[in-house]
Amino acid sequence: MTKVIISGGGTGGHIFPAIAIANAIRNIEPAAEILFIGAEGRMEMDRVPAAGYQIEGLNISGLQRRMTIKNLIVPYRILTSLMKAERIIRKFKPDVAIGVGGYASGPTLRVAMLKKIPTLIQEQNSYPGITNKLLGRNADKICVAYEGMERFFPKGKLILTGNPVRQNIVVRPDLLTEALTHFGLEPDKKTILVTGGSLGAGTINRSIRSYLVNNGNANIQIIWQTGSYYYPEILSDEKLTHLEHVKILPFIDRMDLAYTAADVIISRAGAIAISELCLIGKPIILIPSPNVTEDHQTKNARALVKKNAALMLKDSEAVERLPVMLNELLKDEYRQEDLSENILSMAIGNAAERIAAEAFALIKFKQKN
């Protein structure tokens, strides 16, 4: 029986790929035993069990950007996490260890490397985080979603696999009528999908409000995922709630229908979101979040802009410039087609299956040698 440790988390951008990889491993070998190692108090400690997998927690955290007393206990937490990871690995005896980024993957994969256990890391972004940068020096394989990653990792270890995305994310033209009915939309109007993630994005919400209040374009319709945090505030805005062509939602549970209905999409530039958008192949305007490590969302967006596969606005300019950029894009059918073709050319399907296959290949190589 194959035994696999998958470690990392902290955000949905790390957790979803980890679970997708685990599911792909189980599809290949249903009897495989999979153990997750996450960070105590982080969202993986709830999300992973909900997906049907066992998880152990490490008392690990990263350095704060500003000077704070919390940074003084980080070395202690790293040491104790290394010790606990060693105990877990010694007891579980994995055949391979997979890191997806996040605090917990550092101690876990470091111990695995010291014990000569095959290791694989999966980097979702075009600019890797500190943990994966450090681990990449000694990892056996590094699965990435962007070209040009030899700037950060040894070239011979790199494998372009793409990022795992939700299995139900696909545009279904045959579901267009169902999609329009689901959201209460009209078939003869352009549809804009706006999403800032499950929690929402304040700048994107303010930008869409500015667009609606100042343009009043009734020839378009909007599916607007505000995020749960911002939903009550937006719903109480009298300038917005009377607009019948705007569907204001805290969260979209049928993203497959939302993507199918959309003609243009406005989004943040998280790695998993971009991987989904490449598969969807619709014209997109990306507004990267400035509140992320190493400004990696901007780097993700630029990777698409460089290939004329997306438009991008700085967060600080979005409220002022989005209405103009959006109107120009909606009027330019040729630009829409060009963006769609180019972003589709960047799509990589079956990423989770590819990564799982690489993990099994590592195990077989170790067994032969």
Short mmCIF file of C-alpha atoms in Angstrom, two decimals:
data_model
loop_
_atom_site.label_atom_id
_atom_site.label_comp_id
_atom_site.label_asym_id
_atom_site.label_seq_id
_atom_site.Cartn_x
_atom_site.Cartn_y
_atom_site.Cartn_z
CA MET A 1 0.00 0.00 0.00
CA THR A 2 1.35 3.41 -1.01
CA LYS A 3 1.65 5.99 1.77
CA VAL A 4 1.66 9.69 0.93
CA ILE A 5 2.12 12.79 3.05
CA ILE A 6 0.76 16.07 1.68
CA SER A 7 1.73 19.20 3.58
CA GLY A 8 0.93 22.90 3.41
CA GLY A 9 -2.05 25.20 3.49
CA GLY A 10 -2.97 28.46 5.15
CA THR A 11 -5.13 29.68 2.26
CA GLY A 12 -7.58 28.15 -0.16
CA GLY A 13 -4.96 28.63 -2.88
CA HIS A 14 -2.81 26.02 -1.14
CA ILE A 15 -5.53 23.80 0.30
CA PHE A 16 -7.57 23.21 -2.85
CA PRO A 17 -4.62 21.94 -4.92
CA ALA A 18 -3.57 19.71 -2.02
CA ILE A 19 -7.00 18.06 -1.84
CA ALA A 20 -7.19 17.78 -5.64
CA ILE A 21 -3.81 16.00 -5.68
CA ALA A 22 -4.97 13.65 -2.93
CA ASN A 23 -8.12 12.82 -4.91
CA ALA A 24 -6.03 12.15 -8.01
CA ILE A 25 -3.75 9.81 -6.04
CA ARG A 26 -6.80 7.91 -4.79
CA ASN A 27 -8.10 7.66 -8.37
CA ILE A 28 -4.84 5.98 -9.37
CA GLU A 29 -4.59 3.81 -6.26
CA PRO A 30 -7.83 3.69 -4.24
CA ALA A 31 -6.10 1.96 -1.31
CA ALA A 32 -3.39 4.62 -0.96
CA GLU A 33 -3.04 5.93 2.57
CA ILE A 34 -2.84 9.73 2.63
CA LEU A 35 -1.97 11.92 5.61
CA PHE A 36 -2.06 15.71 5.55
CA ILE A 37 0.13 17.89 7.75
CA GLY A 38 -1.06 21.46 8.21
CA ALA A 39 -0.66 24.42 10.53
CA GLU A 40 -2.73 24.48 13.72
CA GLY A 41 -5.44 27.11 13.67
CA ARG A 42 -5.40 27.50 9.90
CA MET A 43 -8.27 26.67 7.56
CA GLU A 44 -6.81 23.35 6.40
CA MET A 45 -7.53 21.88 9.83
CA ASP A 46 -11.25 22.09 8.94
CA ARG A 47 -11.26 21.82 5.15
CA VAL A 48 -9.13 18.69 4.88
CA PRO A 49 -11.24 16.51 7.26
CA ALA A 50 -14.34 17.80 5.46
CA ALA A 51 -12.85 16.39 2.25
CA GLY A 52 -12.44 13.00 3.93
CA TYR A 53 -8.75 13.00 4.81
CA GLN A 54 -6.83 12.76 8.08
CA ILE A 55 -4.67 15.71 9.11
CA GLU A 56 -2.05 16.43 11.77
CA GLY A 57 -1.27 19.98 12.86
CA LEU A 58 2.04 21.72 13.52
CA ASN A 59 2.30 24.77 15.76
CA ILE A 60 3.97 26.80 13.03
CA SER A 61 3.65 30.39 11.79
CA GLY A 62 5.63 32.75 9.61
CA LEU A 63 7.39 36.01 10.29
CA GLN A 64 5.19 39.09 10.47
CA ARG A 65 6.03 41.85 7.98
CA ARG A 66 6.14 44.49 10.67
CA MET A 67 8.26 44.35 13.79
CA THR A 68 6.29 42.55 16.48
CA ILE A 69 6.94 40.42 19.54
CA LYS A 70 5.29 37.49 17.74
CA ASN A 71 8.41 37.17 15.60
CA LEU A 72 10.43 36.25 18.70
CA ILE A 73 8.63 32.92 19.09
CA VAL A 74 8.93 31.89 15.42
CA PRO A 75 12.30 30.07 15.89
CA TYR A 76 10.81 28.10 18.80
CA ARG A 77 7.80 27.12 16.72
CA ILE A 78 10.01 26.05 13.83
CA LEU A 79 12.08 23.84 16.14
CA THR A 80 9.05 22.21 17.78
CA SER A 81 7.41 21.75 14.37
CA LEU A 82 10.50 20.01 13.03
CA MET A 83 10.43 17.67 16.03
CA LYS A 84 6.73 16.89 15.62
CA ALA A 85 7.10 16.42 11.86
CA GLU A 86 9.90 13.96 12.54
CA ARG A 87 7.68 11.96 14.91
CA ILE A 88 4.79 11.92 12.44
CA ILE A 89 6.98 10.84 9.53
CA ARG A 90 8.79 8.19 11.57
CA LYS A 91 5.44 6.67 12.60
CA PHE A 92 3.65 7.02 9.23
CA LYS A 93 6.59 5.96 7.03
CA PRO A 94 5.53 7.71 3.80
CA ASP A 95 6.72 6.62 0.37
CA VAL A 96 6.65 10.22 -0.86
CA ALA A 97 6.10 13.68 0.63
CA ILE A 98 4.34 16.44 -1.33
CA GLY A 99 4.48 20.12 -0.36
CA VAL A 100 2.01 22.66 -1.72
CA GLY A 101 3.38 25.76 -0.01
CA GLY A 102 2.43 27.35 3.27
CA TYR A 103 3.99 27.28 6.73
CA ALA A 104 3.61 23.57 7.50
CA SER A 105 5.27 22.33 4.34
CA GLY A 106 8.65 23.72 5.38
CA PRO A 107 9.32 21.53 8.44
CA THR A 108 7.54 18.53 6.91
CA LEU A 109 9.50 18.38 3.68
CA ARG A 110 12.76 19.31 5.40
CA VAL A 111 12.43 16.24 7.64
CA ALA A 112 11.44 14.07 4.66
CA MET A 113 14.53 15.21 2.78
CA LEU A 114 16.80 14.40 5.72
CA LYS A 115 15.25 10.92 5.85
CA LYS A 116 15.85 10.42 2.10
CA ILE A 117 12.13 10.19 1.38
CA PRO A 118 11.27 11.29 -2.20
CA THR A 119 9.89 14.84 -2.20
CA LEU A 120 7.82 16.85 -4.64
CA ILE A 121 6.71 20.46 -4.32
CA GLN A 122 3.90 22.14 -6.20
CA GLU A 123 4.26 25.87 -6.82
CA GLN A 124 1.04 27.58 -7.86
CA ASN A 125 2.36 31.09 -8.56
CA SER A 126 4.63 32.63 -11.17
CA TYR A 127 6.68 33.99 -8.27
CA PRO A 128 7.27 31.36 -5.56
CA GLY A 129 6.91 31.88 -1.84
CA ILE A 130 9.86 31.71 0.53
CA THR A 131 9.04 28.18 1.73
CA ASN A 132 9.06 26.65 -1.74
CA LYS A 133 12.14 28.63 -2.76
CA LEU A 134 14.07 27.11 0.14
CA LEU A 135 12.68 23.61 -0.39
CA GLY A 136 13.30 23.69 -4.13
CA ARG A 137 17.05 23.38 -3.68
CA ASN A 138 16.73 19.80 -2.42
CA ALA A 139 13.33 18.63 -3.67
CA ASP A 140 13.35 15.78 -6.20
CA LYS A 141 10.69 17.31 -8.44
CA ILE A 142 9.06 20.74 -8.70
CA CYS A 143 5.67 20.96 -10.42
CA VAL A 144 4.89 24.47 -11.70
CA ALA A 145 2.10 26.28 -13.51
CA TYR A 146 4.16 28.91 -15.37
CA GLU A 147 7.03 28.89 -17.83
CA GLY A 148 10.34 30.53 -16.93
CA MET A 149 10.50 29.13 -13.38
CA GLU A 150 14.16 28.21 -13.82
CA ARG A 151 14.80 31.71 -12.44
CA PHE A 152 13.90 30.30 -9.03
CA PHE A 153 14.43 26.53 -9.20
CA PRO A 154 16.93 24.05 -10.68
CA LYS A 155 15.88 23.60 -14.32
CA GLY A 156 16.33 19.83 -14.33
CA LYS A 157 13.75 19.38 -11.57
CA LEU A 158 11.00 21.47 -13.16
CA ILE A 159 7.85 19.93 -14.63
CA LEU A 160 5.14 22.11 -16.17
CA THR A 161 1.93 20.54 -14.87
CA GLY A 162 -0.38 23.49 -14.32
CA ASN A 163 -2.48 24.07 -11.22
CA PRO A 164 -5.27 21.72 -10.09
CA VAL A 165 -8.68 23.36 -10.43
CA ARG A 166 -12.17 22.42 -9.34
CA GLN A 167 -13.49 19.50 -11.38
CA ASN A 168 -16.78 21.22 -12.22
CA ILE A 169 -15.07 24.31 -13.67
CA VAL A 170 -15.81 24.19 -17.36
CA VAL A 171 -17.79 26.28 -19.84
CA ARG A 172 -20.80 24.33 -21.09
CA PRO A 173 -22.49 26.06 -24.05
CA ASP A 174 -25.32 23.55 -23.73
CA LEU A 175 -25.97 24.95 -20.24
CA LEU A 176 -26.21 28.59 -21.34
CA THR A 177 -30.00 28.71 -21.08
CA GLU A 178 -29.85 27.08 -17.65
CA ALA A 179 -27.14 29.54 -16.59
CA LEU A 180 -29.12 32.59 -17.66
CA THR A 181 -32.25 31.27 -15.93
CA HIS A 182 -30.31 30.42 -12.76
CA PHE A 183 -29.13 34.01 -12.38
CA GLY A 184 -32.24 35.67 -13.79
CA LEU A 185 -30.43 37.09 -16.82
CA GLU A 186 -31.54 38.08 -20.32
CA PRO A 187 -30.11 36.32 -23.41
CA ASP A 188 -29.63 39.48 -25.51
CA LYS A 189 -27.36 41.39 -23.11
CA LYS A 190 -23.63 41.19 -22.45
CA THR A 191 -22.92 39.60 -19.07
CA ILE A 192 -20.08 40.67 -16.78
CA LEU A 193 -18.96 38.35 -14.00
CA VAL A 194 -17.32 40.09 -11.06
CA THR A 195 -15.55 38.09 -8.37
CA GLY A 196 -13.05 38.96 -5.68
CA GLY A 197 -13.06 35.54 -4.06
CA SER A 198 -15.23 34.09 -1.31
CA LEU A 199 -14.36 36.87 1.14
CA GLY A 200 -14.57 39.56 -1.52
CA ALA A 201 -12.28 42.37 -2.58
CA GLY A 202 -13.02 45.91 -1.41
CA THR A 203 -11.36 47.64 -4.36
CA ILE A 204 -13.19 45.55 -6.94
CA ASN A 205 -16.49 46.21 -5.17
CA ARG A 206 -15.85 49.95 -5.09
CA SER A 207 -14.87 49.89 -8.75
CA ILE A 208 -18.07 48.12 -9.81
CA ARG A 209 -20.14 50.52 -7.72
CA SER A 210 -18.44 53.44 -9.48
CA TYR A 211 -19.13 51.84 -12.85
CA LEU A 212 -22.81 51.31 -12.09
CA VAL A 213 -23.47 54.67 -10.47
CA ASN A 214 -21.66 56.70 -13.14
CA ASN A 215 -22.56 54.73 -16.28
CA GLY A 216 -26.00 53.29 -15.69
CA ASN A 217 -25.54 51.00 -18.72
CA ALA A 218 -28.72 48.95 -18.96
CA ASN A 219 -27.41 47.13 -22.06
CA ILE A 220 -25.20 44.99 -19.87
CA GLN A 221 -25.97 42.74 -16.91
CA ILE A 222 -23.73 41.82 -14.01
CA ILE A 223 -23.28 38.77 -11.79
CA TRP A 224 -21.55 40.33 -8.80
CA GLN A 225 -20.00 38.14 -6.12
CA THR A 226 -19.33 40.69 -3.40
CA GLY A 227 -17.88 38.30 -0.82
CA SER A 228 -19.56 37.56 2.49
CA TYR A 229 -17.78 40.39 4.31
CA TYR A 230 -18.97 43.17 1.97
CA TYR A 231 -22.41 41.83 1.08
CA PRO A 232 -24.46 43.55 3.85
CA GLU A 233 -22.91 46.94 3.08
CA ILE A 234 -23.52 46.68 -0.66
CA LEU A 235 -27.04 45.33 -0.21
CA SER A 236 -27.90 48.39 1.89
CA ASP A 237 -26.76 50.81 -0.84
CA GLU A 238 -29.95 52.27 -2.33
CA LYS A 239 -28.11 53.30 -5.50
CA LEU A 240 -27.44 49.63 -6.28
CA THR A 241 -30.32 47.55 -4.99
CA HIS A 242 -32.89 48.94 -7.44
CA LEU A 243 -30.82 47.90 -10.48
CA GLU A 244 -32.61 44.90 -11.96
CA HIS A 245 -29.76 44.06 -14.32
CA VAL A 246 -27.32 43.58 -11.42
CA LYS A 247 -27.42 40.29 -9.51
CA ILE A 248 -25.71 40.89 -6.16
CA LEU A 249 -24.61 37.72 -4.36
CA PRO A 250 -22.39 37.09 -1.34
CA PHE A 251 -21.08 33.86 -2.86
CA ILE A 252 -21.62 31.97 -6.12
CA ASP A 253 -22.15 28.28 -5.52
CA ARG A 254 -22.52 27.42 -9.24
CA MET A 255 -19.36 28.90 -10.74
CA ASP A 256 -19.76 26.59 -13.73
CA LEU A 257 -22.98 28.41 -14.62
CA ALA A 258 -21.48 31.82 -13.85
CA TYR A 259 -18.52 31.16 -16.14
CA THR A 260 -20.84 29.85 -18.86
CA ALA A 261 -23.04 32.96 -18.71
CA ALA A 262 -20.16 35.46 -18.63
CA ASP A 263 -18.92 37.42 -21.65
CA VAL A 264 -16.28 39.32 -19.66
CA ILE A 265 -14.81 38.49 -16.24
CA ILE A 266 -13.29 40.79 -13.62
CA SER A 267 -11.19 39.03 -11.00
CA ARG A 268 -8.30 39.07 -8.59
CA ALA A 269 -5.16 37.30 -9.81
CA GLY A 270 -4.66 34.42 -7.39
CA ALA A 271 -2.89 31.43 -8.92
CA ILE A 272 -5.85 29.05 -8.76
CA ALA A 273 -8.27 31.69 -10.05
CA ILE A 274 -6.00 32.32 -13.05
CA SER A 275 -5.67 28.60 -13.75
CA GLU A 276 -9.46 28.33 -13.83
CA LEU A 277 -9.76 31.40 -16.05
CA CYS A 278 -7.28 29.93 -18.56
CA LEU A 279 -9.53 26.90 -18.91
CA ILE A 280 -12.64 29.07 -19.19
CA GLY A 281 -11.20 31.16 -22.03
CA LYS A 282 -13.21 34.35 -21.57
CA PRO A 283 -11.84 37.93 -21.82
CA ILE A 284 -10.69 38.99 -18.35
CA ILE A 285 -9.64 42.11 -16.49
CA LEU A 286 -7.36 41.27 -13.58
CA ILE A 287 -7.02 43.52 -10.54
CA PRO A 288 -4.22 41.94 -8.46
CA SER A 289 -4.43 42.19 -4.70
CA PRO A 290 -1.57 44.28 -3.27
CA ASN A 291 -1.95 42.57 0.12
CA VAL A 292 -0.10 39.34 -0.66
CA THR A 293 3.45 38.13 -0.10
CA GLU A 294 6.00 39.31 -2.68
CA ASP A 295 3.15 40.94 -4.66
CA HIS A 296 2.78 37.57 -6.42
CA GLN A 297 -0.70 38.33 -7.81
CA THR A 298 0.74 41.16 -9.92
CA LYS A 299 3.41 38.80 -11.20
CA ASN A 300 0.73 36.19 -12.01
CA ALA A 301 -1.27 38.78 -13.95
CA ARG A 302 1.76 40.06 -15.86
CA ALA A 303 2.49 36.54 -17.07
CA LEU A 304 -0.88 36.68 -18.90
CA VAL A 305 -0.63 40.30 -20.00
CA LYS A 306 2.78 39.54 -21.53
CA LYS A 307 1.06 37.06 -23.87
CA ASN A 308 -1.89 39.38 -24.56
CA ALA A 309 -4.12 36.94 -22.69
CA ALA A 310 -5.60 39.40 -20.16
CA LEU A 311 -5.93 43.05 -19.24
CA MET A 312 -4.64 44.30 -15.90
CA LEU A 313 -5.33 47.26 -13.63
CA LYS A 314 -3.38 48.21 -10.54
CA ASP A 315 -5.46 48.05 -7.38
CA SER A 316 -4.74 51.73 -6.69
CA GLU A 317 -6.09 52.75 -10.13
CA ALA A 318 -9.07 50.42 -10.39
CA VAL A 319 -11.85 52.65 -9.05
CA GLU A 320 -10.93 55.43 -11.48
CA ARG A 321 -9.95 53.42 -14.55
CA LEU A 322 -12.09 50.26 -14.52
CA PRO A 323 -15.26 51.89 -15.92
CA VAL A 324 -13.33 53.20 -18.94
CA MET A 325 -11.40 49.98 -19.54
CA LEU A 326 -14.53 47.85 -19.22
CA ASN A 327 -16.57 49.97 -21.63
CA GLU A 328 -13.73 49.94 -24.19
CA LEU A 329 -13.45 46.15 -23.96
CA LEU A 330 -17.19 45.62 -24.28
CA LYS A 331 -17.22 47.69 -27.49
CA ASP A 332 -14.26 45.86 -29.05
CA GLU A 333 -15.36 42.40 -30.21
CA TYR A 334 -12.02 41.73 -31.92
CA ARG A 335 -10.11 42.41 -28.69
CA GLN A 336 -12.43 40.09 -26.81
CA GLU A 337 -11.82 37.29 -29.31
CA ASP A 338 -8.05 37.86 -29.22
CA LEU A 339 -7.92 37.73 -25.42
CA SER A 340 -10.06 34.58 -25.38
CA GLU A 341 -7.88 32.73 -27.88
CA ASN A 342 -4.65 33.71 -26.14
CA ILE A 343 -5.74 32.76 -22.62
CA LEU A 344 -7.11 29.42 -23.84
CA SER A 345 -3.68 28.65 -25.32
CA MET A 346 -2.24 28.89 -21.79
CA ALA A 347 -4.65 26.38 -20.27
CA ILE A 348 -3.29 23.14 -18.84
CA GLY A 349 -5.83 20.45 -18.03
CA ASN A 350 -5.56 17.44 -15.72
CA ALA A 351 -2.95 19.11 -13.52
CA ALA A 352 -3.80 17.10 -10.40
CA GLU A 353 -3.51 13.84 -12.34
CA ARG A 354 -0.14 14.92 -13.78
CA ILE A 355 1.20 15.79 -10.34
CA ALA A 356 -0.05 12.50 -8.87
CA ALA A 357 1.64 10.60 -11.70
CA GLU A 358 4.93 12.39 -10.97
CA ALA A 359 4.63 11.39 -7.31
CA PHE A 360 4.16 7.73 -8.23
CA ALA A 361 7.10 7.95 -10.63
CA LEU A 362 9.27 9.18 -7.76
CA ILE A 363 8.22 6.22 -5.63
CA LYS A 364 9.00 3.73 -8.41
CA PHE A 365 12.40 5.33 -9.02
CA LYS A 366 13.26 5.08 -5.32
CA GLN A 367 12.19 1.42 -5.22
CA LYS A 368 14.40 0.56 -8.22
CA ASN A 369 17.39 2.28 -6.69
#
